[in-house]
XYZ file of C-alpha atoms in Angstrom:
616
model
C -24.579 5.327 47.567
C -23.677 7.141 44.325
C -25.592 9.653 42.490
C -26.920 9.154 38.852
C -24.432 11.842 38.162
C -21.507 10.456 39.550
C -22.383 7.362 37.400
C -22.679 8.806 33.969
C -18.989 10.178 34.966
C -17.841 7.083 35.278
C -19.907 5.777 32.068
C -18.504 8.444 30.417
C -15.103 9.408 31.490
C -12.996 7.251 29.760
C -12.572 10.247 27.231
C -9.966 11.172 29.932
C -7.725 8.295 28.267
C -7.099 11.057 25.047
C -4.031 12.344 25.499
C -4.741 15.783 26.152
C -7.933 17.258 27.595
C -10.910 18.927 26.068
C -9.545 22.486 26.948
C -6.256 22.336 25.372
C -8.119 20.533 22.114
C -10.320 23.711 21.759
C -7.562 26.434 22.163
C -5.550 24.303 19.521
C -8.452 24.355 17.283
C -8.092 27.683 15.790
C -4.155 26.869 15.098
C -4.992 23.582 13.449
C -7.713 25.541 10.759
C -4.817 27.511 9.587
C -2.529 24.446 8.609
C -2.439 21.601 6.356
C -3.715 22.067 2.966
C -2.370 21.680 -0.439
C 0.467 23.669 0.282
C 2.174 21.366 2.110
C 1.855 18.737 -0.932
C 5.105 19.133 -2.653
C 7.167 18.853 0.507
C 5.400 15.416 1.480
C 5.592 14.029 -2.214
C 8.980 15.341 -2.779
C 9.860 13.231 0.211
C 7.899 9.976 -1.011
C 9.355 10.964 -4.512
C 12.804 11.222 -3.698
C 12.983 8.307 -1.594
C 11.456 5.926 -4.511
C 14.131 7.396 -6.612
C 16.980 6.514 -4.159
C 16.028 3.077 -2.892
C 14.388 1.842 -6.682
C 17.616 3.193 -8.366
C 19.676 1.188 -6.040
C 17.421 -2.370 -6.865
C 17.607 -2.444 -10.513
C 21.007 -2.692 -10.663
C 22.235 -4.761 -7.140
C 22.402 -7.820 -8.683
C 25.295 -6.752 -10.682
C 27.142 -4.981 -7.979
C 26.499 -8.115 -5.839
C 27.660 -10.424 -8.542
C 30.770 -8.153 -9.637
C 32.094 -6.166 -6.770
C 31.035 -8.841 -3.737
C 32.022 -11.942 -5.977
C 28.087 -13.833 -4.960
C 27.120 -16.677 -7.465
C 23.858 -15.463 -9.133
C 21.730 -17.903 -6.660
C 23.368 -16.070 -3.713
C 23.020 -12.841 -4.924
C 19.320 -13.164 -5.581
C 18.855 -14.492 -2.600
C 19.974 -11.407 -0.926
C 17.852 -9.130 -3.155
C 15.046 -11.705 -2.243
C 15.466 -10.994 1.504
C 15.860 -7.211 0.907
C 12.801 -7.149 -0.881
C 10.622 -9.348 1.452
C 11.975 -6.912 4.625
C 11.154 -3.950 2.741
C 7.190 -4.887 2.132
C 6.980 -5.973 5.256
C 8.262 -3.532 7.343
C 5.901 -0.773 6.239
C 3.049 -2.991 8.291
C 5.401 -2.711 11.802
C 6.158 0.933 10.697
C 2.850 1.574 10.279
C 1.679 0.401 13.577
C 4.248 1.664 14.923
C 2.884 5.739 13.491
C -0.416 4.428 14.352
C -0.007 3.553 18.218
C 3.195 5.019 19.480
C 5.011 7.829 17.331
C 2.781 9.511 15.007
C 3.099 9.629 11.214
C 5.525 12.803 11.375
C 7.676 11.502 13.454
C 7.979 7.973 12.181
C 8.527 9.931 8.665
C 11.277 12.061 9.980
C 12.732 9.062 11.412
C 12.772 6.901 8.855
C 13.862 9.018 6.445
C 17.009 9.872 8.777
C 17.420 6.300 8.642
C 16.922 5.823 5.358
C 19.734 8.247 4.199
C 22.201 6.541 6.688
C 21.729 3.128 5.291
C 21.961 4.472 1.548
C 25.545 6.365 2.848
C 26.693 2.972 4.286
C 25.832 1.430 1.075
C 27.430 3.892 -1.290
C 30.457 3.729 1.534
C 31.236 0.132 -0.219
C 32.470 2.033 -3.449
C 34.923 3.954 -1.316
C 36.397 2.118 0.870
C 37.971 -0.452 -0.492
C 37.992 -2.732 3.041
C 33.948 -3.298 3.193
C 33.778 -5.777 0.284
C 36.743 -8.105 -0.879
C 39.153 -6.541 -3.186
C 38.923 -6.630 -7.232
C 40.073 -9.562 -9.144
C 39.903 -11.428 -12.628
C 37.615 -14.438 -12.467
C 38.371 -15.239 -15.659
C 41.954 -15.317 -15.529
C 42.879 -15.573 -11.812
C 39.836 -17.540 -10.432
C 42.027 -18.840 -7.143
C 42.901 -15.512 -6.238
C 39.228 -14.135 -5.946
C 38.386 -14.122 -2.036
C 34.925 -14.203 -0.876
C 33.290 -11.780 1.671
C 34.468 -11.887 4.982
C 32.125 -11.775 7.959
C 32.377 -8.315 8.614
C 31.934 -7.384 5.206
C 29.246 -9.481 5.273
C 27.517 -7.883 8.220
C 28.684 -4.270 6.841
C 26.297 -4.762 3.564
C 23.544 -6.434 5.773
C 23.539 -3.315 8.268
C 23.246 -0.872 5.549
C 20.303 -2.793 3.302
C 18.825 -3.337 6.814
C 18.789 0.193 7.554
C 17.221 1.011 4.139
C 14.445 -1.290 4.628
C 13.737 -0.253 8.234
C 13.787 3.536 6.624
C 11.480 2.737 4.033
C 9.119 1.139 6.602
C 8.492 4.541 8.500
C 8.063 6.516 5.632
C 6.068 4.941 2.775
C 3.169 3.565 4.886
C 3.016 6.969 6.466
C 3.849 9.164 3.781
C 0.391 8.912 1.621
C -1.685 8.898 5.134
C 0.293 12.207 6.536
C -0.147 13.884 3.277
C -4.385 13.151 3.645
C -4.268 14.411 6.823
C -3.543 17.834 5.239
C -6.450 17.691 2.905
C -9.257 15.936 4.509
C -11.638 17.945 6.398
C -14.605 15.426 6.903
C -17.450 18.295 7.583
C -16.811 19.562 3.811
C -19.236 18.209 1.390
C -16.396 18.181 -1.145
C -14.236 16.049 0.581
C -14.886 12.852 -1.095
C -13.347 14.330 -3.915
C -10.647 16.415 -2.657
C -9.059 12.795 -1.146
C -9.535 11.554 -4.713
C -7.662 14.408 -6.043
C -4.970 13.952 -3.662
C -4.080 9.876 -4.236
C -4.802 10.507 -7.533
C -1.759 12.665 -7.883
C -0.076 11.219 -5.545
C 0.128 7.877 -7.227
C 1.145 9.244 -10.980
C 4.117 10.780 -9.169
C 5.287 7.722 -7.418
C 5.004 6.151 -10.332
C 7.184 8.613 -12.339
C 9.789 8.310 -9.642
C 10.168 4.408 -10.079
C 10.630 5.934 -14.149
C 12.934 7.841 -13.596
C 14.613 5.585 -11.005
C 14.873 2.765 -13.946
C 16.266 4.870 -16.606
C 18.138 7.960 -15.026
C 19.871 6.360 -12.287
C 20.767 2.961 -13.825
C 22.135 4.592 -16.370
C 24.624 6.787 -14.591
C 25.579 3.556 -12.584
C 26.144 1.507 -16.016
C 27.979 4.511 -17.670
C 29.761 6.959 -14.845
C 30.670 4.008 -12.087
C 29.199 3.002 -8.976
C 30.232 5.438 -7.019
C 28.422 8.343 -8.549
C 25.526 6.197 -9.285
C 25.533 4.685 -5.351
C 26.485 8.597 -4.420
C 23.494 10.157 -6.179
C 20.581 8.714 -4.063
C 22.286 9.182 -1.146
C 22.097 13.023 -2.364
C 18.438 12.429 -3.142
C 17.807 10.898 -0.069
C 19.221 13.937 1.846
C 16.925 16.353 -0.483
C 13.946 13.901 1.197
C 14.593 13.996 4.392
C 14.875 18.362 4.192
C 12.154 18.918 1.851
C 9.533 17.107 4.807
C 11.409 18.600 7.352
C 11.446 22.194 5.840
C 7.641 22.430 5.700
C 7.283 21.530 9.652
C 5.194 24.887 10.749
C 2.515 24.046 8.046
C 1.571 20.390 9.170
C -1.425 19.063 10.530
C 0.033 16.941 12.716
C -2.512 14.505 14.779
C -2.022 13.234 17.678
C -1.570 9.188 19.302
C -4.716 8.459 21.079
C -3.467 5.179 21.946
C -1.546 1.827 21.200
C -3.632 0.501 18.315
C -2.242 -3.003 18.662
C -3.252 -3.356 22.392
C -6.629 -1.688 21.047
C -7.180 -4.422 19.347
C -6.014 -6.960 21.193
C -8.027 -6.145 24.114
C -11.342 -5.975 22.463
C -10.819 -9.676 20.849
C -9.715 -10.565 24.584
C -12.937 -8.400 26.172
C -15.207 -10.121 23.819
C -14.106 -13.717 24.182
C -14.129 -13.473 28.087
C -17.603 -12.039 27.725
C -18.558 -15.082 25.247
C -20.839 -16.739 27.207
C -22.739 -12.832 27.875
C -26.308 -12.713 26.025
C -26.619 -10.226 23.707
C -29.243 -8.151 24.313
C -32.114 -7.387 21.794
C -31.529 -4.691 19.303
C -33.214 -1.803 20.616
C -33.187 -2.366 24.398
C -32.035 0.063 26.852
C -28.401 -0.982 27.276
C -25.280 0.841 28.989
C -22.308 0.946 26.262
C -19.165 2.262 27.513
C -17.960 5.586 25.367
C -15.609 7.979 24.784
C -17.581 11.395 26.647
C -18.991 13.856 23.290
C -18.538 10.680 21.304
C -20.409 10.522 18.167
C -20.919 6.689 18.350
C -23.182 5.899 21.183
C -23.780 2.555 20.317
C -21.883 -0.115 18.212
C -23.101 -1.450 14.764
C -25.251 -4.772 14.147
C -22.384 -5.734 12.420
C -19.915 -8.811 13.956
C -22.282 -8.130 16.882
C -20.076 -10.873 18.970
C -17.962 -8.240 19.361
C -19.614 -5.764 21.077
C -19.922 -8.052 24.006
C -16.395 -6.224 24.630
C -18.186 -3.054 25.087
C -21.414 -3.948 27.528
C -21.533 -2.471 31.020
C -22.745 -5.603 32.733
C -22.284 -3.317 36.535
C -20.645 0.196 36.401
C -19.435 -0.629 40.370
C -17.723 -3.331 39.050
C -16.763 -2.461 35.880
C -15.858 0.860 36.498
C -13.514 2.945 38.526
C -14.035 6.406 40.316
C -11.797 7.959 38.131
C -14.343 7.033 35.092
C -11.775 4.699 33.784
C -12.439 1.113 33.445
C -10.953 -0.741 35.840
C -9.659 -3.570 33.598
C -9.091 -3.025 29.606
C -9.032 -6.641 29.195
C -12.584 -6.783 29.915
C -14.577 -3.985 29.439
C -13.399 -1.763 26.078
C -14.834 1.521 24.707
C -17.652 1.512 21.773
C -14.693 3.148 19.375
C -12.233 0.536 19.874
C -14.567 -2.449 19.081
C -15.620 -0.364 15.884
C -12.098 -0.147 15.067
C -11.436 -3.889 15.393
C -14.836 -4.660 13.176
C -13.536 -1.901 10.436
C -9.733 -3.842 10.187
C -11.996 -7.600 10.071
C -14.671 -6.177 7.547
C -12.097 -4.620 4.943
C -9.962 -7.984 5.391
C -12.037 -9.980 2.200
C -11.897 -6.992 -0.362
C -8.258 -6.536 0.763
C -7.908 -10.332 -0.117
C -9.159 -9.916 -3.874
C -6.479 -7.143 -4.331
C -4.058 -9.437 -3.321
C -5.533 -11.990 -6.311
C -5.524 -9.047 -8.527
C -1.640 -8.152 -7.957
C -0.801 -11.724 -9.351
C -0.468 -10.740 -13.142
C 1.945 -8.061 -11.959
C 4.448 -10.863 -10.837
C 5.120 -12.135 -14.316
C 7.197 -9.893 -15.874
C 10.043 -11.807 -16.615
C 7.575 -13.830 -18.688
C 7.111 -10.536 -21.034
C 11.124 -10.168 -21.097
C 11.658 -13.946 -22.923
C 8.902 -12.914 -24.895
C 10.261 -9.317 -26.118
C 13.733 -10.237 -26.505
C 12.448 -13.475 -29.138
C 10.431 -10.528 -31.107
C 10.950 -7.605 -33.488
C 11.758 -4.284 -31.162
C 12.603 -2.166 -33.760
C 11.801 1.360 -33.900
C 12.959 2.248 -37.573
C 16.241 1.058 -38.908
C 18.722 2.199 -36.501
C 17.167 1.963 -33.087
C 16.071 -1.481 -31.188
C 13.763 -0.808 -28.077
C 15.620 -2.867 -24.766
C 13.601 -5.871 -24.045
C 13.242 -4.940 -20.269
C 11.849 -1.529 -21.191
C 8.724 -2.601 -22.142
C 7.438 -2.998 -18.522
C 7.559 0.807 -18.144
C 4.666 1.031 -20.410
C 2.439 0.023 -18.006
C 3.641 2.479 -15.671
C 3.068 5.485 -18.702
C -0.175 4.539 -18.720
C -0.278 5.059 -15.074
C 1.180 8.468 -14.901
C -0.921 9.414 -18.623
C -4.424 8.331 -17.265
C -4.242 9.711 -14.058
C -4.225 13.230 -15.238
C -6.583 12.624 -18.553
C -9.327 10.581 -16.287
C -8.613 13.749 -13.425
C -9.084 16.669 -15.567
C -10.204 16.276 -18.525
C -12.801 12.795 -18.386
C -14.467 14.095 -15.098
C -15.046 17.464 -15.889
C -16.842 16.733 -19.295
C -19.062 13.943 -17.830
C -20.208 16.003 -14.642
C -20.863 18.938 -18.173
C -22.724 16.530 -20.054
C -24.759 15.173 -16.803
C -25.306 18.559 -15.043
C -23.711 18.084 -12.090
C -20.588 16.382 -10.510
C -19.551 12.907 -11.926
C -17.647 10.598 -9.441
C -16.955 6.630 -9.869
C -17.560 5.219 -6.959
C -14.700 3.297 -5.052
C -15.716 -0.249 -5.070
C -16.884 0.094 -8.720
C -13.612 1.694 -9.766
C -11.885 -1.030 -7.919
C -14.070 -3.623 -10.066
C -13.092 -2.060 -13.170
C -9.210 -2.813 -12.188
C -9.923 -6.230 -11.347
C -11.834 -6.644 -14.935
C -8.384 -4.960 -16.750
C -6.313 -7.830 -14.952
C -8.750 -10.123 -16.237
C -8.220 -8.928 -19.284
C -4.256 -8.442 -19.500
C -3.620 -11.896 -18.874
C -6.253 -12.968 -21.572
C -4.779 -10.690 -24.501
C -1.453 -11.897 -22.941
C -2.174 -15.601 -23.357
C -3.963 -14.844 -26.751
C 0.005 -13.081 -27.939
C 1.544 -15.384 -26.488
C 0.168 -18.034 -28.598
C 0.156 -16.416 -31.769
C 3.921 -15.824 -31.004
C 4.681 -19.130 -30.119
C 2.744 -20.660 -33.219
C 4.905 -18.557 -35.107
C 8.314 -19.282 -33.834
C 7.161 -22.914 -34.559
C 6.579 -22.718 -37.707
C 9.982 -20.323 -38.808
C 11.761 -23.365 -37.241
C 12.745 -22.164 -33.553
C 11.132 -24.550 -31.719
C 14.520 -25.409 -30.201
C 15.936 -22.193 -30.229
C 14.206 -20.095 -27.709
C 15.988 -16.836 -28.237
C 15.514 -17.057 -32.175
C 13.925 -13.538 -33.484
C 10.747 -14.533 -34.928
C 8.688 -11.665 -37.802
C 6.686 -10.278 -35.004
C 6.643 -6.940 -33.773
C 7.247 -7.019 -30.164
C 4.766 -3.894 -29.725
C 1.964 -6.363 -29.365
C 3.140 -6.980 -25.865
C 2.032 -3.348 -25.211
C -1.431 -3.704 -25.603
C -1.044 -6.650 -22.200
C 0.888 -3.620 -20.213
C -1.705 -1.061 -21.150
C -4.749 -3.445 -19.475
C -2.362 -3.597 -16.376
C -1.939 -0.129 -16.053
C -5.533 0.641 -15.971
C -5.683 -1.703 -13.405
C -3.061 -0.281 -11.284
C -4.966 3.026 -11.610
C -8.354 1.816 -10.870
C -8.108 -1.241 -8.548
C -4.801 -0.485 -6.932
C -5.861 3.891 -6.265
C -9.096 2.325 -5.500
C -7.970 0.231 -2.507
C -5.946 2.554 -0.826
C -8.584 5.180 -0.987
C -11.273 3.041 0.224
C -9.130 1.591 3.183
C -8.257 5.117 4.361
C -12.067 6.390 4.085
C -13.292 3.096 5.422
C -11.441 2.871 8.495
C -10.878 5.134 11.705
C -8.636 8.465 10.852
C -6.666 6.264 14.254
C -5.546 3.410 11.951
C -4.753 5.515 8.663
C -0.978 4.498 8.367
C -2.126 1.208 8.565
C -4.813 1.478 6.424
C -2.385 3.303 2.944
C -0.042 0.199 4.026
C -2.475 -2.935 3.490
C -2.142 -2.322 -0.633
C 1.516 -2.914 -0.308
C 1.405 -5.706 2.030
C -1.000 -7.236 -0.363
C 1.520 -7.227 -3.375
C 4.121 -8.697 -1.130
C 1.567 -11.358 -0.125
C 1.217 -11.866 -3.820
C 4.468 -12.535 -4.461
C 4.842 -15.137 -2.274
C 1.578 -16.711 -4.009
C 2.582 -16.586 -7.567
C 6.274 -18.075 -6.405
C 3.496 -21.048 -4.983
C 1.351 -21.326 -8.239
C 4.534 -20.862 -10.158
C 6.160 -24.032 -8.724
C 2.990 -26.612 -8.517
C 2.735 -25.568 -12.046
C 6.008 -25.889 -13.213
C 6.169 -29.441 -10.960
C 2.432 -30.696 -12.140
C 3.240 -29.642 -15.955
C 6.745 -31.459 -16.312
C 5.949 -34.994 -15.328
C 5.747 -37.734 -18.195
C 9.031 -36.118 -19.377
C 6.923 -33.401 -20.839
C 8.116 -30.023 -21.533
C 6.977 -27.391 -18.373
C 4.835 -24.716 -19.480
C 7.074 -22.659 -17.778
C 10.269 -24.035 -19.578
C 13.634 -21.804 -20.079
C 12.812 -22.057 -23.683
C 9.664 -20.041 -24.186
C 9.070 -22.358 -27.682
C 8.851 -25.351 -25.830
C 7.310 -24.237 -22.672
C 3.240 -23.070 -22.731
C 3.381 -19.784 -21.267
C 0.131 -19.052 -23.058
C -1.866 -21.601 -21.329
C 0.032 -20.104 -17.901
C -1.493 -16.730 -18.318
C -4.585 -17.718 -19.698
C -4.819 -20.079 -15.702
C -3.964 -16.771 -14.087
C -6.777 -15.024 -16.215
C -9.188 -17.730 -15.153
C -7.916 -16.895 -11.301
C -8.485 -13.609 -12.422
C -12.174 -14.091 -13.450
C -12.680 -15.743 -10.358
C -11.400 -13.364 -8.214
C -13.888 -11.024 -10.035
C -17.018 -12.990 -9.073
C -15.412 -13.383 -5.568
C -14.795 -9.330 -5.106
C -18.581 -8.515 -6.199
C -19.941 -11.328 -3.516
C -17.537 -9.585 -0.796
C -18.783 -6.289 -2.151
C -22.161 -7.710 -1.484
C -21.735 -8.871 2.128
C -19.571 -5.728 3.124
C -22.447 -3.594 1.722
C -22.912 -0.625 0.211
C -20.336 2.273 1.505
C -23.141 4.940 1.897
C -23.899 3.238 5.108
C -20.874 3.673 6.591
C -22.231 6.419 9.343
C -20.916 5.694 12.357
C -17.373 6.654 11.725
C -14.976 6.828 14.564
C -13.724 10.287 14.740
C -10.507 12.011 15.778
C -9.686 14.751 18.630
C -9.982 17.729 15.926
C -13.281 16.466 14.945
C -14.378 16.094 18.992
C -13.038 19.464 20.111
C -15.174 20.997 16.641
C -18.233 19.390 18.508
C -17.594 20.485 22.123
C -16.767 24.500 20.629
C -19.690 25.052 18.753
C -23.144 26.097 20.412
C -26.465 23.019 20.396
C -27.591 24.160 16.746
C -24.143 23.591 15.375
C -23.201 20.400 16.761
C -26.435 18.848 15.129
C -25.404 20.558 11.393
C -22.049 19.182 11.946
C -22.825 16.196 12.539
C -25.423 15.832 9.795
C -23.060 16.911 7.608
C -20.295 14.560 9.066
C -22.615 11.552 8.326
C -23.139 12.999 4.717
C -19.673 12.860 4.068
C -19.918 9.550 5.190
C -22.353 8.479 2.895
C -20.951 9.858 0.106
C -17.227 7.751 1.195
């Protein structure tokens, strides 16, 4: 028969499962203090920076270099970009799981931007050598004698955008989660805002990459060739890849625990074979199976089905000598149903930022409407119509800095002590500035179309009407702010929200989202165009902006917008508020902390610990 002892080891000995024991986590302890930090900031954003340069540079202008150099019809050539693009969203979910479970975010960083650079090299290798793509010709005056891509050529172009999209899967769902891993130190009171500092920044200079990625490179690719403006990212590339590599002795590199998406998949198993288990009363003396030092004891009252995945029903059965349960499938560990209920619960808020990203999908709406408008800026110099989408993103990269360092600081003066918005409500406000971009929008956009109408270019869609085109700015400066709040907002409240395991996955559901929206708008754009046009009536989405309604368009996304507003504050309501988030699921560092401090200590930490998460 087996002592009482010898059965709390097995109760309790499935902290064995962390790769690496409790004495090698202490004597790294020390080590890991002395890392991470803000000095290893520049290195990671100069790697996410030079990498948006590269790959957006490359985007703006690959329908031309499709059209021209490959000989694709317009169709075929967006249908390529349209693939690229959908590869390139998507991937940074695998990549992310892949950090998460297998790799770790440094490695799957250093990987991907090794791959990354070989893929942009393959590409620029198309302007070389003139045997990957079919060789020049006049389509005007020879048309017979222009040859198509070959197979090979074909499959040469495919490799290389392949390779670019599996690169940009390992490091952009990584990148913004490695870089908080340097900062966040979840026993200091100030961390709250020390993360908020950190995306903050973050963000404003991704955002001045894709800036200077529209304007610097496409303009040494329209005026100097393709070959220096192909051969330039793959020099900025390079620069990414060394500047994350270079910094190496200074990370805080965390370790795999596990495979997060066997995690996961065994607790939803676990808990549906253990359907028909009663739940036991709240309160009652009940045998959870835990990670040994664990700070979670006992799983929330939240999605309580699931922590039938997590109930000791007999530790002779359910438990081997070794400690380890003796079949994952049924019997799972008080962290990993936590981390299963912290992926569900986020799941509806995550849902209204994918609602929210909708107005950003209409910018070739704001193109017909610029280039049919007054863009002057004095008498000589008339402002491109497809520049005025980088407004929004100015507003990104001006706010950031003004709300940062300048709005904070005088309200935490004026109130005594420090002034923070708090995540959900800052992720409101962006959803109330989409609102309220597609309502000033629609409220142009009719204005501009009454006008046209009535100097005569009803017919004439690309007739310049006595309107200054700067109107449209006001639209882009409403989206911006909600870029800053909502879409910052998000991504910081997914990473503080969920387990320090699941971070890559966490910084990559924001993306995923606007490549969900995507495919959503392409839906609502076709029923409407297909509803709108019957009777022989002109679409509102018509070619020729006079004709078509594109005011009553954004004004049914602003309604979807206001709806999606009332929807976020009733998932806001059920999710509840985030100062009760205590029972976070914490990492190795945060363990070994614990098990090397004396009695007293352990119970300050972990006061504090919960403080911080109150405050997240």
């Amino acid at each position: 028969m087996e002592s009482s002892s010898d059965e709390e080891k097995k109760i309790n000995g499935h902290h064995q499962q962390q790769q690496g024991g409790g004495e090698e986590e202490e004597g790294n302890t020390p080590n890991k203090k002395k890392k991470g930090g803000f000095i290893t900031m520049p290195f990671i954003i100069a790697n996410e920076s030079f990498e948006k340069v590269a790959s957006y540079g490359l985007t703006a202008n690959m329908i031309i270099y499709l059209m021209k150099d490959y000989k694709m019809s317009l169709a075929k050539g967006q249908n390529v970009l349209f693939l690229w693009s959908a590869a390139s969203n998507f991937l940074p979910l695998v990549g992310a799981f892949v950090a998460d479970s297998y790799l770790g975010r440094y490695l799957t960083i250093g990987i991907g931007s090794i791959i990354s650079l070989l893929g942009i090299t393959l590409l620029w290798l198309t302007t070389i050598i003139p045997h990957t793509k079919p060789p020049p010709c006049n389509p005007l005056s020879t048309p017979n004698n222009c040859k198509s891509p070959t197979s090979g050529q074909y499959a040469f172009l495919w490799f290389a955008l392949l390779l670019m999209s599996i690169g940009a899967g390992g490091v952009r769902p990584c990148s913004q989660a490695f870089g908080a891993d340097q900062v966040d130190q979840r026993e200091n009171p100030k961390n709250r805002r020390v993360l908020e500092t950190f995306f903050n920044w973050y963000y404003a200079c991704a955002c001045l990459s894709v800036v200077i990625a529209l304007t610097v490179i496409v303009y040494i690719q329209d005026h100097l060739g393709w070959r220096i403006g192909f051969g330039i990212p793959v020099i900025l590339m390079f620069l990414s890849g060394l500047a994350f590599f270079l910094a190496s002795p200074f990370y805080v590199i965390n370790k795999v625990k596990k495979s997060l998406f066997t995690s996961l998949a065994q607790v939803a198993v676990a808990a549906f074979r253990n359907r028909k288990m009663a739940l036991p009363p709240q309160g009652s003396s009940v045998q959870y199976y835990m990670n040994k030092d664990s700070t979670i004891t006992v799983p929330s009252d939240r999605l309580r089905c699931l922590n039938k995945a997590c109930i000791i029903q007999d530790p002779n059965q359910d438990i081997g000598p070794d400690g380890l349960t003796k079949n994952p499938w049924k019997l799972c560990t008080v962290e990993e149903v936590e981390e299963l209920k912290s992926l569900i619960r986020v799941l509806p808020i995550w849902s209204t930022g994918v609602i929210m990203s909708l107005h950003t999908n209409l910018g070739s709406f704001g193109l017909l409407q610029a280039r049919t408008m007054d863009r002057h800026l004095g008498p000589n110099f008339e402002l491109p119509a497809a520049s005025f989408g980088t407004f929004m993103i100015i507003v990104i990269i001006l706010w950031i800095p003004i709300y940062d360092r300048v709005l904070l600081p005088i309200a935490s003066k004026i109130r005594g002590k420090p002034a923070h918005l708090g995540v959900k409500l800052r992720m409101g406000i962006g959803l109330f500035c989409a609102f309220m971009a597609m309502l000033v929008s629609g409220i142009v956009e009719h204005i501009r179309r009454r006008r046209a109408i009535n100097e005569g270019f009803i017919n004439n869609g690309e007739g310049v009407i006595n309107m200054s085109a700067f109107w449209l700015i006001l639209s882009h400066v409403f989206s911006g702010l909600s870029e800053v709040f909502n879409g910052i907002g998000q991504t910081e409240f997914y990473y503080s929200e969920m387990p320090k395991s699941m971070s890559s996955l966490a910084t990559s559901l924001f993306g995923v989202g606007m490549a969900v929206a995507s495919l959503l708008g392409s839906v609502i754009l076709n029923l409407v165009d297909d509803i709108t046009k019957k009777r022989g009536k002109d679409s509102w989405v018509s070619s020729n902006v006079n004709k078509g309604h594109y005011d009553y368009y954004y004004w049914l996304i602003a309604v979807i917008c206001f709806l999606n507003i009332l929807y976020f504050v009733f998932c806001s309501w059920v999710y509840g508020p985030v100062e009760e988030r205590k029972k976070k699921v914490v990492d190795e560092e945060e363990l070994a902390m614990l098990r090397s401090t004396s009695q007293h200590q352990k119970a300050v930490v972990k006061e504090d610990f919960i403080g911080v998460s109150k405050l997240n």
